[in-house]
Coordinates of N, CA, C and O and ligand atoms in Angstrom, one line a residue:
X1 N 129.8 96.5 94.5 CA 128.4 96.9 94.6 C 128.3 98.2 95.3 O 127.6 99.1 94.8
X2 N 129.0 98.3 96.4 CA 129.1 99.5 97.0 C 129.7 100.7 96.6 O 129.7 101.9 97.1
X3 N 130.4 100.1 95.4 CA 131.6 101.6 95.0 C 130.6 102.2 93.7 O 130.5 103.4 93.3
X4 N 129.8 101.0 93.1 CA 129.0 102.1 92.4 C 127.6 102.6 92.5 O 126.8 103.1 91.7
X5 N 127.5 102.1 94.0 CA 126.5 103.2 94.4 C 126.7 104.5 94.8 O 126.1 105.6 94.5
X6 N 128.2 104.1 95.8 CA 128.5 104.9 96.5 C 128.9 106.5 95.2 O 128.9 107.7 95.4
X7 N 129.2 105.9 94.0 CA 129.9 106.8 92.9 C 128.5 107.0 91.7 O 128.8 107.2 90.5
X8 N 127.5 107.0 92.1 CA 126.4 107.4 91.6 C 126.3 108.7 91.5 O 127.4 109.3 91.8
X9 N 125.4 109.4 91.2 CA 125.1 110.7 90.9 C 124.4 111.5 92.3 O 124.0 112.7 92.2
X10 N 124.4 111.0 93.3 CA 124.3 111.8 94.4 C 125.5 111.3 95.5 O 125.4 111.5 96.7
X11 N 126.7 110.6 94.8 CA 127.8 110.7 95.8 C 128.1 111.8 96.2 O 128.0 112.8 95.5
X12 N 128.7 111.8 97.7 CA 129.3 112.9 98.3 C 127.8 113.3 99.4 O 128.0 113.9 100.5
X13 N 126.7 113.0 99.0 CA 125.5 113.0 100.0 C 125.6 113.0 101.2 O 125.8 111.8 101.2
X14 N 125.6 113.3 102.5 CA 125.9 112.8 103.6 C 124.4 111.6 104.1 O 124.5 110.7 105.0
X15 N 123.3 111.7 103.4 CA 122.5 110.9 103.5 C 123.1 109.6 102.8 O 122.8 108.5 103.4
X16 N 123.9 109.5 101.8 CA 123.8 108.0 100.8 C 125.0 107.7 102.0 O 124.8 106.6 102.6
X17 N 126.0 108.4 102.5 CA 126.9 107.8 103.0 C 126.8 106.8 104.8 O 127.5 105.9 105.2
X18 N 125.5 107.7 105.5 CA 125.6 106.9 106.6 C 124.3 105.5 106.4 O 124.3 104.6 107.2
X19 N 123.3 105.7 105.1 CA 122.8 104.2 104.3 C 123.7 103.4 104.4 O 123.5 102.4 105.1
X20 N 124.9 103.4 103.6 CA 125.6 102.8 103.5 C 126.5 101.8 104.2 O 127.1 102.6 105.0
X21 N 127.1 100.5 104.5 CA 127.0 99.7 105.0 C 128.0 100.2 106.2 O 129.1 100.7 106.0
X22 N 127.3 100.1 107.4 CA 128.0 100.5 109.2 C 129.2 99.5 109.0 O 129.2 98.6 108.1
X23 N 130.3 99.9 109.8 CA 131.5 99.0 109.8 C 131.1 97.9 110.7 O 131.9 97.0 110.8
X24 N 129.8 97.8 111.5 CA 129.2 96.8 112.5 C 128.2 95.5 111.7 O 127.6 94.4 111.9
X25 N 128.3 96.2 110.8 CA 127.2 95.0 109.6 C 128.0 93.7 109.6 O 129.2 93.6 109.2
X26 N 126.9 92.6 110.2 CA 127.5 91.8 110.1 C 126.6 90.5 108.8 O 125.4 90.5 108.6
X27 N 127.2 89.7 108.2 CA 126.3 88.9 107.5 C 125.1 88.3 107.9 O 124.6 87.6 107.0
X28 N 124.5 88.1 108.8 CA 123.9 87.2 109.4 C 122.8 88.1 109.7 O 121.7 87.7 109.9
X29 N 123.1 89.5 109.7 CA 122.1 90.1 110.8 C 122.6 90.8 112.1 O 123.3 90.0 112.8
X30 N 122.5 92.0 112.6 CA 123.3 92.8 113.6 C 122.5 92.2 114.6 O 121.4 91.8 114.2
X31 N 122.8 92.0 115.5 CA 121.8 91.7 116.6 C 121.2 92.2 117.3 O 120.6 91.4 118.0
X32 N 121.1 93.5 117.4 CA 120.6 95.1 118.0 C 119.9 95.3 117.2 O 118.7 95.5 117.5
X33 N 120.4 95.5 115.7 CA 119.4 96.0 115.1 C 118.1 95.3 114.0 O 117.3 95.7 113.3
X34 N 118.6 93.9 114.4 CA 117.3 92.9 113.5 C 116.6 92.8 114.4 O 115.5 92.4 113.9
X35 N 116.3 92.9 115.7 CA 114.7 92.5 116.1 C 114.3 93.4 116.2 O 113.0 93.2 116.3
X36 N 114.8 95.0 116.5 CA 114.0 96.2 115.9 C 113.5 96.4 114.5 O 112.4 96.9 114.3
X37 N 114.3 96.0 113.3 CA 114.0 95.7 112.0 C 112.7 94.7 111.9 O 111.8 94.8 111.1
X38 N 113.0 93.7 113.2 CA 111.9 92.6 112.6 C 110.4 93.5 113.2 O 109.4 93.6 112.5
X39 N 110.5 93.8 114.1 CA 109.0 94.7 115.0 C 108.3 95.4 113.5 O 107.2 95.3 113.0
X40 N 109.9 96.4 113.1 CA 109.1 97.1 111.9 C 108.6 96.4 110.7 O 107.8 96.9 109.9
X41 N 109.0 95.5 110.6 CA 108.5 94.6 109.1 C 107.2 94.5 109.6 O 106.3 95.1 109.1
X42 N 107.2 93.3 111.0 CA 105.5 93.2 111.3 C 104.9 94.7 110.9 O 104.1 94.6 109.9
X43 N 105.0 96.1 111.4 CA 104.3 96.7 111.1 C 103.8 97.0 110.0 O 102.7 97.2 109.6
X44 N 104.7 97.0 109.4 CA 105.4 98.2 107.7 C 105.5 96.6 106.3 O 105.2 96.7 105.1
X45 N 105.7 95.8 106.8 CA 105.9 95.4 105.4 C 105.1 93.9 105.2 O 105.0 93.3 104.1
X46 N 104.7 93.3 106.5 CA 104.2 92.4 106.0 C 103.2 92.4 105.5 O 102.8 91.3 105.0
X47 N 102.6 93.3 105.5 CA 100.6 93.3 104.8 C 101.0 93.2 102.8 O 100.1 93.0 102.0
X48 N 102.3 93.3 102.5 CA 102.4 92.5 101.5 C 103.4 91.4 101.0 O 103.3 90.4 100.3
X49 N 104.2 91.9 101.5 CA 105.5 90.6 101.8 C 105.1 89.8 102.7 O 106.1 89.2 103.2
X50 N 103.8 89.5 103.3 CA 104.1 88.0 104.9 C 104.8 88.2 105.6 O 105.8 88.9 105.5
X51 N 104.2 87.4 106.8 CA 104.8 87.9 108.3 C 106.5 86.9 107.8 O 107.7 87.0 108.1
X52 N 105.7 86.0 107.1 CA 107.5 85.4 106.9 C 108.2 85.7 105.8 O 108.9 84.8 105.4
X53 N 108.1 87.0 105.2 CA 108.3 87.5 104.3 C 108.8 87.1 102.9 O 109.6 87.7 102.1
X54 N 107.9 85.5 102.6 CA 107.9 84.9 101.2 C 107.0 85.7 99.8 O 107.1 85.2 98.7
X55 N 106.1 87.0 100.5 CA 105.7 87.8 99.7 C 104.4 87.6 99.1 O 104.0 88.1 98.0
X56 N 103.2 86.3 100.2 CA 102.5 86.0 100.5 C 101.6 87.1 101.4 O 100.8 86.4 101.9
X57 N 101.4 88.4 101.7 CA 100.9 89.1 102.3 C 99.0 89.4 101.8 O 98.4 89.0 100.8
X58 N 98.5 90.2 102.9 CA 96.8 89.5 102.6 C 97.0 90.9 101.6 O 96.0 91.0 100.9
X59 N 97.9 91.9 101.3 CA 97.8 92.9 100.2 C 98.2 92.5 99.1 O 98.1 93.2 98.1
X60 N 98.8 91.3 99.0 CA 99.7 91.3 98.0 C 98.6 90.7 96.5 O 99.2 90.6 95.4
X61 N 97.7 90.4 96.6 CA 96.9 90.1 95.1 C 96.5 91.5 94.7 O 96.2 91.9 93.6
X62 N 96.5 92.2 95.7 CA 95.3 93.6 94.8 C 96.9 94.7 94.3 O 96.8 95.9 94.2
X63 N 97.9 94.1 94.1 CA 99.2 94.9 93.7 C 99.7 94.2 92.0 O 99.4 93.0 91.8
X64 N 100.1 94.9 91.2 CA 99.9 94.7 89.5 C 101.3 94.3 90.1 O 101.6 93.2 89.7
X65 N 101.9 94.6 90.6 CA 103.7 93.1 90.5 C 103.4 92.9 91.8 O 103.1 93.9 92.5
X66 N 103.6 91.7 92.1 CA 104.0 90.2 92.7 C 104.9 91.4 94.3 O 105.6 92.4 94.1
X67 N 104.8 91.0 95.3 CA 105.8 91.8 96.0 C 107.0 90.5 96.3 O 106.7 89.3 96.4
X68 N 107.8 90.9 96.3 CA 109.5 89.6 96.1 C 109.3 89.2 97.4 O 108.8 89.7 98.4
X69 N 110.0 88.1 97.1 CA 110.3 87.0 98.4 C 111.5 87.5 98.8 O 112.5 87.4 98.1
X70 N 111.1 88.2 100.1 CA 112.5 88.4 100.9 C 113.3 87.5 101.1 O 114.5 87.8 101.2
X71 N 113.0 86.3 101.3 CA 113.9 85.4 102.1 C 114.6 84.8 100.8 O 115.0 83.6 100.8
X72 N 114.9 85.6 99.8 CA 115.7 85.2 98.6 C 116.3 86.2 98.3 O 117.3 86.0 97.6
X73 N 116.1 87.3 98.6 CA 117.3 88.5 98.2 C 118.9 88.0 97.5 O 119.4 88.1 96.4
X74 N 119.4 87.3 98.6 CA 120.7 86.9 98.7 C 120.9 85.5 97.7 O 122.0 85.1 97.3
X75 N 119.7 84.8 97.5 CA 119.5 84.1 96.5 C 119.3 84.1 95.2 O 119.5 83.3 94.3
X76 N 118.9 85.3 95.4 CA 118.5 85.8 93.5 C 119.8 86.4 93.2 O 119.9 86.8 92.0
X77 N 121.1 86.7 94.0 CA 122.1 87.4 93.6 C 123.3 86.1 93.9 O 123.6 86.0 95.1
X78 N 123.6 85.7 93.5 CA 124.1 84.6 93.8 C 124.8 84.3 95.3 O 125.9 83.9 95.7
X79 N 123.7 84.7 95.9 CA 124.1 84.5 97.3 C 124.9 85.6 98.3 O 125.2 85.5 99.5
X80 N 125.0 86.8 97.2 CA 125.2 87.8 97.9 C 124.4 88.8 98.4 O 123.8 89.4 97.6
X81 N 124.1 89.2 99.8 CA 123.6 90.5 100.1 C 124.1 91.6 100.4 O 124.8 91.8 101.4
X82 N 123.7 92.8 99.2 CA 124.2 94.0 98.8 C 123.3 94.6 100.2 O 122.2 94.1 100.3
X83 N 123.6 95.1 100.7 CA 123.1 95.8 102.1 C 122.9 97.5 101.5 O 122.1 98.3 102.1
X84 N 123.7 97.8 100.6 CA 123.5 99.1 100.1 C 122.4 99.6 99.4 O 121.6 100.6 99.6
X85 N 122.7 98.3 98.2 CA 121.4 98.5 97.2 C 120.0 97.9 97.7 O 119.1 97.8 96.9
X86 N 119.8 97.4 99.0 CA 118.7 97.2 99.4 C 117.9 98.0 100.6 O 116.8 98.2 101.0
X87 N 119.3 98.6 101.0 CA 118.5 100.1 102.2 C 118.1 100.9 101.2 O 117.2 101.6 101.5
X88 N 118.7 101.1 99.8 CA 118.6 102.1 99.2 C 117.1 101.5 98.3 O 116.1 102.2 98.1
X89 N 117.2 100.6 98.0 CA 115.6 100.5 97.6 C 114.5 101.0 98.6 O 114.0 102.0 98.6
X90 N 114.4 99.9 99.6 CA 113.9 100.4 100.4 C 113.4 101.7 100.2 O 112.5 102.0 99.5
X91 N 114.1 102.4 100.9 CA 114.4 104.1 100.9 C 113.3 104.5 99.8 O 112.1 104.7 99.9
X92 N 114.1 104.4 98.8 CA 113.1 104.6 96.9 C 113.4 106.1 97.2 O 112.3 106.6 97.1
X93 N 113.8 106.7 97.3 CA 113.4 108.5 97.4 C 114.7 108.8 96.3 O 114.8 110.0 95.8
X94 N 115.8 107.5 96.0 CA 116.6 107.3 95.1 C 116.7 107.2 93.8 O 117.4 107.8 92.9
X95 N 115.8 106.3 93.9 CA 115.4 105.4 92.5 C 114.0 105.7 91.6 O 112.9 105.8 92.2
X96 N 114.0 105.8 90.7 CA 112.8 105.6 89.5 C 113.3 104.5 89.2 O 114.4 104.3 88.9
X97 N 112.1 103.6 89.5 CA 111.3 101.9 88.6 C 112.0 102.3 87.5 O 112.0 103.5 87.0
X98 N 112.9 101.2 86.9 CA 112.7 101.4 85.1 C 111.3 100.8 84.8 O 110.7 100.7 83.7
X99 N 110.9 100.4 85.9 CA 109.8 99.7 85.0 C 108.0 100.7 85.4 O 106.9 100.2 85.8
X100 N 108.5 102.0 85.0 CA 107.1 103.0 85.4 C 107.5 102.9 87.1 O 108.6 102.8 87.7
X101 N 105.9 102.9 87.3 CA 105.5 103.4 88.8 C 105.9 102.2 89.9 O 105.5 101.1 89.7
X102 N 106.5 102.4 90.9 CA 106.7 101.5 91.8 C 105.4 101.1 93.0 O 104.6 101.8 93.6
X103 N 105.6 100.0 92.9 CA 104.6 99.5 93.7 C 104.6 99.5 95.6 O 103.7 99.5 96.4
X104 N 106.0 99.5 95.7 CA 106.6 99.7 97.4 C 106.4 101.1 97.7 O 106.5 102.0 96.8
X105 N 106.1 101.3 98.7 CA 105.4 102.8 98.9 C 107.4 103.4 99.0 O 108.3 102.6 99.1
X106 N 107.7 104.7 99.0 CA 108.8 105.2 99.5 C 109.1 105.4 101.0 O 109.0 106.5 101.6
X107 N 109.6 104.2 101.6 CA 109.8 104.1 102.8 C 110.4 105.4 103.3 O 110.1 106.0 104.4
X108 N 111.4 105.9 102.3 CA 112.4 106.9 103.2 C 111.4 108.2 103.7 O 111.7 108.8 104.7
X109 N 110.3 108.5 103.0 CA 108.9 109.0 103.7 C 108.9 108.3 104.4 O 109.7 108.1 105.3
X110 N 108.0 107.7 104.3 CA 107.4 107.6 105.2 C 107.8 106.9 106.4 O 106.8 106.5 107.0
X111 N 109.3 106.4 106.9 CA 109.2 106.1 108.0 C 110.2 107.4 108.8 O 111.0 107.4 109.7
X112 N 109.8 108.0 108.1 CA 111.0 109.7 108.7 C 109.8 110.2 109.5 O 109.4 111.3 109.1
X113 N 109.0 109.8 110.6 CA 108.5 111.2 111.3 C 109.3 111.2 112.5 O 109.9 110.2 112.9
X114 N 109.4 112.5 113.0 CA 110.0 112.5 113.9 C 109.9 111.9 115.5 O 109.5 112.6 116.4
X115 N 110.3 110.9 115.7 CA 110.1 110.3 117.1 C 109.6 110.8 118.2 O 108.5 110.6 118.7
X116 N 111.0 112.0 118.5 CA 111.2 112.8 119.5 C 111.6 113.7 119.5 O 112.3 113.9 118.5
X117 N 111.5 115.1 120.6 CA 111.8 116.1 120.4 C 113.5 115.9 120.0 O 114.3 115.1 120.5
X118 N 113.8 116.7 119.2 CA 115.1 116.7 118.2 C 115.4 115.6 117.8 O 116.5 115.1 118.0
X119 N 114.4 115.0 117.1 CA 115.6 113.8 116.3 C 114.9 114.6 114.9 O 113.8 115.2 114.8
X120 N 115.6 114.5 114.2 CA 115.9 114.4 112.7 C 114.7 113.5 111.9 O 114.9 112.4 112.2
X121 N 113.9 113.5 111.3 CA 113.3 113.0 110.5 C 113.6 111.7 109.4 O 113.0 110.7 109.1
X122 N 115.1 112.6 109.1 CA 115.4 111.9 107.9 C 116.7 110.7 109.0 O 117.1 109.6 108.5
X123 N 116.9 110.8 109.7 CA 117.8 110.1 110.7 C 117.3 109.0 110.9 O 117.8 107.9 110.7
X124 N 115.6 109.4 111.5 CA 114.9 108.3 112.0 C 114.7 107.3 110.9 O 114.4 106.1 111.3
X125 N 114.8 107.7 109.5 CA 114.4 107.0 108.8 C 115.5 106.2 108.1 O 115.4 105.3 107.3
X126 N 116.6 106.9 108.6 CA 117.8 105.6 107.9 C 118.0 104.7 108.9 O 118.4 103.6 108.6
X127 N 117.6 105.0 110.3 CA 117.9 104.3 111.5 C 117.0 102.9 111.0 O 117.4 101.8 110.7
X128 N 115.8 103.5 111.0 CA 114.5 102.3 110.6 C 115.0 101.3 109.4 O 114.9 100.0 109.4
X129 N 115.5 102.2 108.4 CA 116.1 101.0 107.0 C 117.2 100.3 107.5 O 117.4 99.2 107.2
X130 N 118.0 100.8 108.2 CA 119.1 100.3 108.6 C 118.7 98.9 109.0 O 119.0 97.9 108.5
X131 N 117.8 99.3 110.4 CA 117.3 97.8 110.8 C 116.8 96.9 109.9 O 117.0 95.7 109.9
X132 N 116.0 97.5 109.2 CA 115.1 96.6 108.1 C 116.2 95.6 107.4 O 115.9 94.4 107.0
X133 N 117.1 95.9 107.3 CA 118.0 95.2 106.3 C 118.8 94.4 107.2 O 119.2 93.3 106.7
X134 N 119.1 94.7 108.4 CA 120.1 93.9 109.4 C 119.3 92.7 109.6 O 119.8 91.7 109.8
X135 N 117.8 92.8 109.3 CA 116.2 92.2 109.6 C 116.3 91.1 108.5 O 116.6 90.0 108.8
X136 N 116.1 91.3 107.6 CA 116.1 90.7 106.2 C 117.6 89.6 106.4 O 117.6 88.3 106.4
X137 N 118.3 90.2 106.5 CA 119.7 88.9 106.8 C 119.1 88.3 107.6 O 119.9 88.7 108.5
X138 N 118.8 88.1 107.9 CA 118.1 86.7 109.4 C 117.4 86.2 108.8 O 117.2 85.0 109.1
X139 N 116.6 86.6 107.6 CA 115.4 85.3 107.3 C 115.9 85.0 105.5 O 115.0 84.8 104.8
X140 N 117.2 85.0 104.8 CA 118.0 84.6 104.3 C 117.8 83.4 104.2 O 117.7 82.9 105.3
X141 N 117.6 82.6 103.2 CA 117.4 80.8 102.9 C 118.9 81.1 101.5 O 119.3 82.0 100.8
X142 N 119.0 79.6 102.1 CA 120.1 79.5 100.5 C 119.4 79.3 99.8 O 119.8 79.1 98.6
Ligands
HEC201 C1 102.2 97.9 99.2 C2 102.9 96.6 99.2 C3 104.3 96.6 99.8 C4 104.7 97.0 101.0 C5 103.8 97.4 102.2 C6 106.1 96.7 101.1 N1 106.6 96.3 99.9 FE1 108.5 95.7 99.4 N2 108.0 95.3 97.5 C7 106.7 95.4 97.0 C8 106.7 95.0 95.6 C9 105.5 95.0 94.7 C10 108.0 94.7 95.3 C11 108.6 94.3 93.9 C12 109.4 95.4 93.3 C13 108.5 96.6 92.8 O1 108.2 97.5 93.6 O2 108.2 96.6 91.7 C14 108.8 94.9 96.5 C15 110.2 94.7 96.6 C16 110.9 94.8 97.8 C17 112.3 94.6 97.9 C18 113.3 94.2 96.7 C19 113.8 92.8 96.8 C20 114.9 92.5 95.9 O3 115.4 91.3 95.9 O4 115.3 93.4 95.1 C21 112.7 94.8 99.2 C22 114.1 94.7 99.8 C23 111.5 95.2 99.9 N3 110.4 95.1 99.0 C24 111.4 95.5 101.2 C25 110.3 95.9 101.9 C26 110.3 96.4 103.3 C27 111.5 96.4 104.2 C28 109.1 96.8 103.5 C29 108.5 97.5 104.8 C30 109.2 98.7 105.3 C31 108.2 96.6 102.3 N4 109.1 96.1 101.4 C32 106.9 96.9 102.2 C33 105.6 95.7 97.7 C34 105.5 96.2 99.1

């Protein structure tokens, strides 16, 4: 999963490379960085994914596709969670929908403003996906 992301058409990126899975990723969820992931979901994603992120959110009827049940990621893949290809959705600044226009706003905007004096924009915003995904492993159902 990772070698052909990593060997996509913007390998060599120094952005795709620190997305990509920390040698601290653990399956379960990092423990540092899921309950900052979870803070951000409340803000950022449940208004259409649900606070319990079955994809039940009060936005989610006025959206032309369905937003996914997080708590199946790893279910819809036979139980695997690709940690790459899911910061990297996330993100979207990646990817074109094959299917037209995407409905998930492009997080990697917009969660890039800058914190603090000198942080990086785009830092802050892999920092933030990072968690989001350490986040998502925790609420995992078989
Ligand atoms: C405006 C509504 C909306 C918001 C807000 C939103 N999403 Fe989504 N999300 C969707 C929709 C719709 C899909 C289905 C795929 C698509 O875009 O066509 C989706 C799909 C996904 C997927 C793909 C799941 C899979 O199994 O491939 C992930 C992961 C995801 N969202 C995470 C997030 C995270 C994390 C946030 C908050 C930072 C978020 N979403 C905020 C609408 C939203």
């Amino acid at each position: 999963m990772m070698s052909s992301w990593v060997s996509s058409a913007l390998a060599g990126s120094i952005l795709l490379a620190v997305i990509a899975l920390p040698s601290y990723a653990s399956e379960e969820g990092d423990s540092v960085l899921a309950p900052a992931g979870a803070d951000l979901f409340g803000q950022y994603c449940a208004s259409c994914h649900g606070v319990s992120g079955e994809g039940n959110g009060p936005a989610a009827s006025a959206l032309n596709v369905p937003p996914a049940d997080l708590t199946r990621i790893a279910a819809r893949r036979g139980g695997d969670f690709p940690d790459s290809e899911i910061a990297r959705f996330i993100d979207g600044r990646f990817d074109l929908p094959a299917h037209g226009s995407r409905e998930m706003p492009i997080w990697g905007r917009r969660l890039g403003a800058s914190i603090a004096k000198g942080t990086e924009p785009d830092e802050v915003a892999r920092g933030r996906i990072l968690s989001l995904v350490e986040y998502l492993k925790t609420i995992q159902r078989k």
